[in-house]
């Protein structure tokens, strides 16, 4: 039976990337695919961003997982490891690696702008996650890597990070940024070239953003300069890995019609950008209950009872699924997983979830081949 | 009934200039922002809800047309706006430079573009600064007079990034108008008489975890407590008697019981460490839209009376 089905954990896709909006259960699904893969006998690494406390306990990962891959106590033919992605830490490590000498390393790490780089500099922090992925994918220790993506709505930023980095490096922005902007007296050089406008621009910059910040930024780019070539090469390779036909994307979403535009946007974007999109998984779907006879009514719009709520939610989620299926192409694998009474957090329930996903995919394939 | 202690959360929030609604993505921040906004407007407060999300969910929910960033009146005394931080930032540049030619030159320059996306805390500052200007009647010609701005904070990252941005910016930018504005905003956010922070969560493990982390981060980085906790999307209390024995009903009741049990466990965890005012809202069998908001408003009021 197995042979004729699409098999997520077949080893054909050494890298599986789980994407989707926040709060839909990506991390749990990534972990369950990892457990399944180890069961199938492959040495597996699950890389996650922000697992729940319970999941962390289950996987047995603590703070040390930010630094290295930690073995999970799972009795299976393959070994299971887990790691936590920490963008800032990876960035620091990257700088340590690419800095040509101690002086450049120190200059970047101590730069005030770098230290405050809490947002994204053209997606650099998201990029760090991919960078860490590349480190482990490259060393060949694992037959299977499952990557959970950042808990952001714009998780696509994450995929575009390498491209944006390359774009940034190639755009000339860097050359501009690397130019010594300030002369010996700490005055903006361009200002003198621009004449009256330049002096006004300088005054503006000083008044609005303050020269201190600009000086910090200019210094950062200069200090970062020697690191860029290695950085760029790496970004190109990461980009290639993400687009490889062997890399499979699993798109996870939640039930309900209001999620559909997001899901479609994600799916179309992934395909148009040339990523290998595998199944779309609608997670935590309320089951449909065909309740016979009379069910008690609460008679109170403010306090609906469980019969009213759950039958309504079951219908709503069904409507959402049907609508989504209509909008996707027939060839697009689409499966739903039911809302469980309890969230799967221990190893057996994670494995059960993984198996359920596998068998739902099988059912989907059989259904499609029967009806085509 | 006069003392602060017994004051209804809506009456409390109606005294604030700025109400920041924050929490993990997917917990219902926008629904709660809209519910609070409608309650404040109904109580006579001229209120603006600012949403920072390109999908304009708020507009859909309130039945207002997509605004493209304009301030729209949704109900008497209630306005809504979808904000794009980058546009606000660009506007600051235009206002400061006055000359369009020069402004273009700055806006098109690569260094500005890297600066606008990369400078720490700047986007957050633009969002807060926009609220600040409206509250001080600096919203420009045609802007309504606003008494309370409700900020439906972006889902990305912790809300604490937004709330601590002014302090961060004053640290990085040491002079000029951004720095001054950041200083004023940091003072506003620290002042619990003028600024209210509402944390929205669901009684499930990850959202509760994040709500507790958020409170710790607020203590550490903004040195204050949130004003109100809203627990959204609760399953109904399960029936006391054992479930009837027909198959389908059995499964339904079992799912209902277990999900509610999970809610209760997480509620207990919240209550253990969160002593401030708390609103509990049920999951309702209604699609997004005004009927949902109206019913939720009544649930909110009912929970506030307890």
PDB file of N, CA and C in Angstrom, chain B residues 235-281:
ATOM      1  N   UNK B 235     -13.731  27.822  25.148  1.00  0.00           N
ATOM      2  CA  UNK B 235     -14.810  26.870  24.891  1.00  0.00           C
ATOM      3  C   UNK B 235     -15.811  26.980  26.038  1.00  0.00           C
ATOM      4  N   UNK B 236     -17.083  26.633  25.786  1.00  0.00           N
ATOM      5  CA  UNK B 236     -18.084  26.756  26.856  1.00  0.00           C
ATOM      6  C   UNK B 236     -17.768  25.804  28.004  1.00  0.00           C
ATOM      7  N   UNK B 237     -18.179  26.153  29.226  1.00  0.00           N
ATOM      8  CA  UNK B 237     -18.008  25.221  30.342  1.00  0.00           C
ATOM      9  C   UNK B 237     -18.707  23.898  29.998  1.00  0.00           C
ATOM     10  N   UNK B 238     -18.038  22.795  30.277  1.00  0.00           N
ATOM     11  CA  UNK B 238     -18.579  21.492  29.886  1.00  0.00           C
ATOM     12  C   UNK B 238     -19.724  21.090  30.808  1.00  0.00           C
ATOM     13  N   UNK B 239     -20.654  20.270  30.299  1.00  0.00           N
ATOM     14  CA  UNK B 239     -21.802  19.869  31.118  1.00  0.00           C
ATOM     15  C   UNK B 239     -21.349  18.979  32.272  1.00  0.00           C
ATOM     16  N   UNK B 240     -22.017  19.095  33.408  1.00  0.00           N
ATOM     17  CA  UNK B 240     -21.586  18.349  34.578  1.00  0.00           C
ATOM     18  C   UNK B 240     -21.864  16.843  34.470  1.00  0.00           C
ATOM     19  N   UNK B 241     -22.989  16.483  33.860  1.00  0.00           N
ATOM     20  CA  UNK B 241     -23.347  15.062  33.853  1.00  0.00           C
ATOM     21  C   UNK B 241     -22.528  14.312  32.804  1.00  0.00           C
ATOM     22  N   UNK B 242     -22.392  13.005  32.956  1.00  0.00           N
ATOM     23  CA  UNK B 242     -21.635  12.232  31.970  1.00  0.00           C
ATOM     24  C   UNK B 242     -22.304  12.335  30.604  1.00  0.00           C
ATOM     25  N   UNK B 243     -21.501  12.258  29.529  1.00  0.00           N
ATOM     26  CA  UNK B 243     -22.050  12.454  28.189  1.00  0.00           C
ATOM     27  C   UNK B 243     -23.059  11.372  27.820  1.00  0.00           C
ATOM     28  N   UNK B 244     -24.059  11.726  27.016  1.00  0.00           N
ATOM     29  CA  UNK B 244     -25.016  10.723  26.544  1.00  0.00           C
ATOM     30  C   UNK B 244     -24.282   9.687  25.685  1.00  0.00           C
ATOM     31  N   UNK B 245     -24.915   8.530  25.501  1.00  0.00           N
ATOM     32  CA  UNK B 245     -24.136   7.414  24.984  1.00  0.00           C
ATOM     33  C   UNK B 245     -24.200   7.237  23.464  1.00  0.00           C
ATOM     34  N   UNK B 246     -24.877   8.131  22.724  1.00  0.00           N
ATOM     35  CA  UNK B 246     -24.869   7.971  21.272  1.00  0.00           C
ATOM     36  C   UNK B 246     -23.498   8.381  20.729  1.00  0.00           C
ATOM     37  N   UNK B 247     -23.061   7.687  19.690  1.00  0.00           N
ATOM     38  CA  UNK B 247     -21.693   7.824  19.190  1.00  0.00           C
ATOM     39  C   UNK B 247     -21.257   9.242  18.897  1.00  0.00           C
ATOM     40  N   UNK B 248     -21.916   9.899  17.937  1.00  0.00           N
ATOM     41  CA  UNK B 248     -21.479  11.216  17.491  1.00  0.00           C
ATOM     42  C   UNK B 248     -21.491  12.216  18.640  1.00  0.00           C
ATOM     43  N   UNK B 249     -22.556  12.181  19.424  1.00  0.00           N
ATOM     44  CA  UNK B 249     -22.659  13.135  20.527  1.00  0.00           C
ATOM     45  C   UNK B 249     -21.559  12.908  21.535  1.00  0.00           C
ATOM     46  N   UNK B 250     -21.275  11.611  21.723  1.00  0.00           N
ATOM     47  CA  UNK B 250     -20.217  11.257  22.637  1.00  0.00           C
ATOM     48  C   UNK B 250     -18.900  11.914  22.247  1.00  0.00           C
ATOM     49  N   UNK B 251     -18.561  11.812  20.970  1.00  0.00           N
ATOM     50  CA  UNK B 251     -17.307  12.391  20.483  1.00  0.00           C
ATOM     51  C   UNK B 251     -17.311  13.897  20.639  1.00  0.00           C
ATOM     52  N   UNK B 252     -18.458  14.492  20.313  1.00  0.00           N
ATOM     53  CA  UNK B 252     -18.567  15.944  20.418  1.00  0.00           C
ATOM     54  C   UNK B 252     -18.341  16.381  21.863  1.00  0.00           C
ATOM     55  N   UNK B 253     -19.038  15.737  22.771  1.00  0.00           N
ATOM     56  CA  UNK B 253     -18.925  16.146  24.170  1.00  0.00           C
ATOM     57  C   UNK B 253     -17.515  15.895  24.686  1.00  0.00           C
ATOM     58  N   UNK B 254     -16.910  14.814  24.205  1.00  0.00           N
ATOM     59  CA  UNK B 254     -15.564  14.516  24.667  1.00  0.00           C
ATOM     60  C   UNK B 254     -14.576  15.585  24.179  1.00  0.00           C
ATOM     61  N   UNK B 255     -14.706  15.985  22.922  1.00  0.00           N
ATOM     62  CA  UNK B 255     -13.840  17.047  22.403  1.00  0.00           C
ATOM     63  C   UNK B 255     -14.062  18.347  23.186  1.00  0.00           C
ATOM     64  N   UNK B 256     -15.341  18.652  23.394  1.00  0.00           N
ATOM     65  CA  UNK B 256     -15.740  19.851  24.137  1.00  0.00           C
ATOM     66  C   UNK B 256     -15.120  19.844  25.531  1.00  0.00           C
ATOM     67  N   UNK B 257     -15.296  18.732  26.259  1.00  0.00           N
ATOM     68  CA  UNK B 257     -14.753  18.616  27.616  1.00  0.00           C
ATOM     69  C   UNK B 257     -13.243  18.790  27.649  1.00  0.00           C
ATOM     70  N   UNK B 258     -12.566  18.079  26.720  1.00  0.00           N
ATOM     71  CA  UNK B 258     -11.103  18.090  26.780  1.00  0.00           C
ATOM     72  C   UNK B 258     -10.560  19.462  26.396  1.00  0.00           C
ATOM     73  N   UNK B 259     -11.185  20.098  25.391  1.00  0.00           N
ATOM     74  CA  UNK B 259     -10.695  21.431  25.019  1.00  0.00           C
ATOM     75  C   UNK B 259     -10.935  22.408  26.164  1.00  0.00           C
ATOM     76  N   UNK B 260     -12.073  22.301  26.821  1.00  0.00           N
ATOM     77  CA  UNK B 260     -12.369  23.184  27.944  1.00  0.00           C
ATOM     78  C   UNK B 260     -11.434  22.899  29.121  1.00  0.00           C
ATOM     79  N   UNK B 261     -11.109  21.614  29.278  1.00  0.00           N
ATOM     80  CA  UNK B 261     -10.203  21.253  30.361  1.00  0.00           C
ATOM     81  C   UNK B 261      -8.839  21.914  30.139  1.00  0.00           C
ATOM     82  N   UNK B 262      -8.407  21.888  28.867  1.00  0.00           N
ATOM     83  CA  UNK B 262      -7.149  22.556  28.518  1.00  0.00           C
ATOM     84  C   UNK B 262      -7.256  24.055  28.817  1.00  0.00           C
ATOM     85  N   UNK B 263      -8.394  24.656  28.448  1.00  0.00           N
ATOM     86  CA  UNK B 263      -8.650  26.066  28.762  1.00  0.00           C
ATOM     87  C   UNK B 263      -8.538  26.303  30.275  1.00  0.00           C
ATOM     88  N   UNK B 264      -9.175  25.416  31.049  1.00  0.00           N
ATOM     89  CA  UNK B 264      -9.186  25.600  32.504  1.00  0.00           C
ATOM     90  C   UNK B 264      -7.782  25.494  33.088  1.00  0.00           C
ATOM     91  N   UNK B 265      -7.024  24.525  32.574  1.00  0.00           N
ATOM     92  CA  UNK B 265      -5.661  24.357  33.066  1.00  0.00           C
ATOM     93  C   UNK B 265      -4.847  25.631  32.815  1.00  0.00           C
ATOM     94  N   UNK B 266      -4.976  26.174  31.591  1.00  0.00           N
ATOM     95  CA  UNK B 266      -4.188  27.352  31.251  1.00  0.00           C
ATOM     96  C   UNK B 266      -4.712  28.597  31.965  1.00  0.00           C
ATOM     97  N   UNK B 267      -6.033  28.653  32.169  1.00  0.00           N
ATOM     98  CA  UNK B 267      -6.607  29.760  32.948  1.00  0.00           C
ATOM     99  C   UNK B 267      -6.046  29.745  34.364  1.00  0.00           C
ATOM    100  N   UNK B 268      -5.965  28.533  34.930  1.00  0.00           N
ATOM    101  CA  UNK B 268      -5.449  28.412  36.299  1.00  0.00           C
ATOM    102  C   UNK B 268      -4.006  28.896  36.354  1.00  0.00           C
ATOM    103  N   UNK B 269      -3.235  28.554  35.297  1.00  0.00           N
ATOM    104  CA  UNK B 269      -1.837  28.980  35.258  1.00  0.00           C
ATOM    105  C   UNK B 269      -1.745  30.507  35.190  1.00  0.00           C
ATOM    106  N   UNK B 270      -2.651  31.096  34.416  1.00  0.00           N
ATOM    107  CA  UNK B 270      -2.665  32.558  34.311  1.00  0.00           C
ATOM    108  C   UNK B 270      -3.015  33.191  35.647  1.00  0.00           C
ATOM    109  N   UNK B 271      -4.085  32.662  36.268  1.00  0.00           N
ATOM    110  CA  UNK B 271      -4.565  33.258  37.514  1.00  0.00           C
ATOM    111  C   UNK B 271      -3.498  33.205  38.597  1.00  0.00           C
ATOM    112  N   UNK B 272      -2.703  32.136  38.548  1.00  0.00           N
ATOM    113  CA  UNK B 272      -1.669  31.952  39.550  1.00  0.00           C
ATOM    114  C   UNK B 272      -0.695  33.130  39.583  1.00  0.00           C
ATOM    115  N   UNK B 273      -0.358  33.634  38.389  1.00  0.00           N
ATOM    116  CA  UNK B 273       0.696  34.650  38.391  1.00  0.00           C
ATOM    117  C   UNK B 273       0.210  36.002  37.887  1.00  0.00           C
ATOM    118  N   UNK B 274      -1.044  36.111  37.527  1.00  0.00           N
ATOM    119  CA  UNK B 274      -1.538  37.369  36.977  1.00  0.00           C
ATOM    120  C   UNK B 274      -2.683  37.850  37.839  1.00  0.00           C
ATOM    121  N   UNK B 275      -2.417  38.867  38.658  1.00  0.00           N
ATOM    122  CA  UNK B 275      -3.435  39.255  39.624  1.00  0.00           C
ATOM    123  C   UNK B 275      -4.294  40.427  39.152  1.00  0.00           C
ATOM    124  N   UNK B 276      -3.874  41.103  38.089  1.00  0.00           N
ATOM    125  CA  UNK B 276      -4.602  42.286  37.629  1.00  0.00           C
ATOM    126  C   UNK B 276      -5.958  41.943  37.022  1.00  0.00           C
ATOM    127  N   UNK B 277      -6.686  42.977  36.526  1.00  0.00           N
ATOM    128  CA  UNK B 277      -8.009  42.751  35.939  1.00  0.00           C
ATOM    129  C   UNK B 277      -7.924  41.824  34.718  1.00  0.00           C
ATOM    130  N   UNK B 278      -8.941  40.983  34.584  1.00  0.00           N
ATOM    131  CA  UNK B 278      -8.946  39.999  33.511  1.00  0.00           C
ATOM    132  C   UNK B 278     -10.355  39.888  32.932  1.00  0.00           C
ATOM    133  N   UNK B 279     -10.434  39.887  31.610  1.00  0.00           N
ATOM    134  CA  UNK B 279     -11.708  39.698  30.928  1.00  0.00           C
ATOM    135  C   UNK B 279     -11.669  38.332  30.253  1.00  0.00           C
ATOM    136  N   UNK B 280     -12.752  37.578  30.357  1.00  0.00           N
ATOM    137  CA  UNK B 280     -12.803  36.285  29.665  1.00  0.00           C
ATOM    138  C   UNK B 280     -13.886  36.334  28.599  1.00  0.00           C
ATOM    139  N   UNK B 281     -13.510  35.984  27.383  1.00  0.00           N
ATOM    140  CA  UNK B 281     -14.464  36.023  26.270  1.00  0.00           C
ATOM    141  C   UNK B 281     -14.672  34.627  25.683  1.00  0.00           C
TER     142      UNK B 281
END
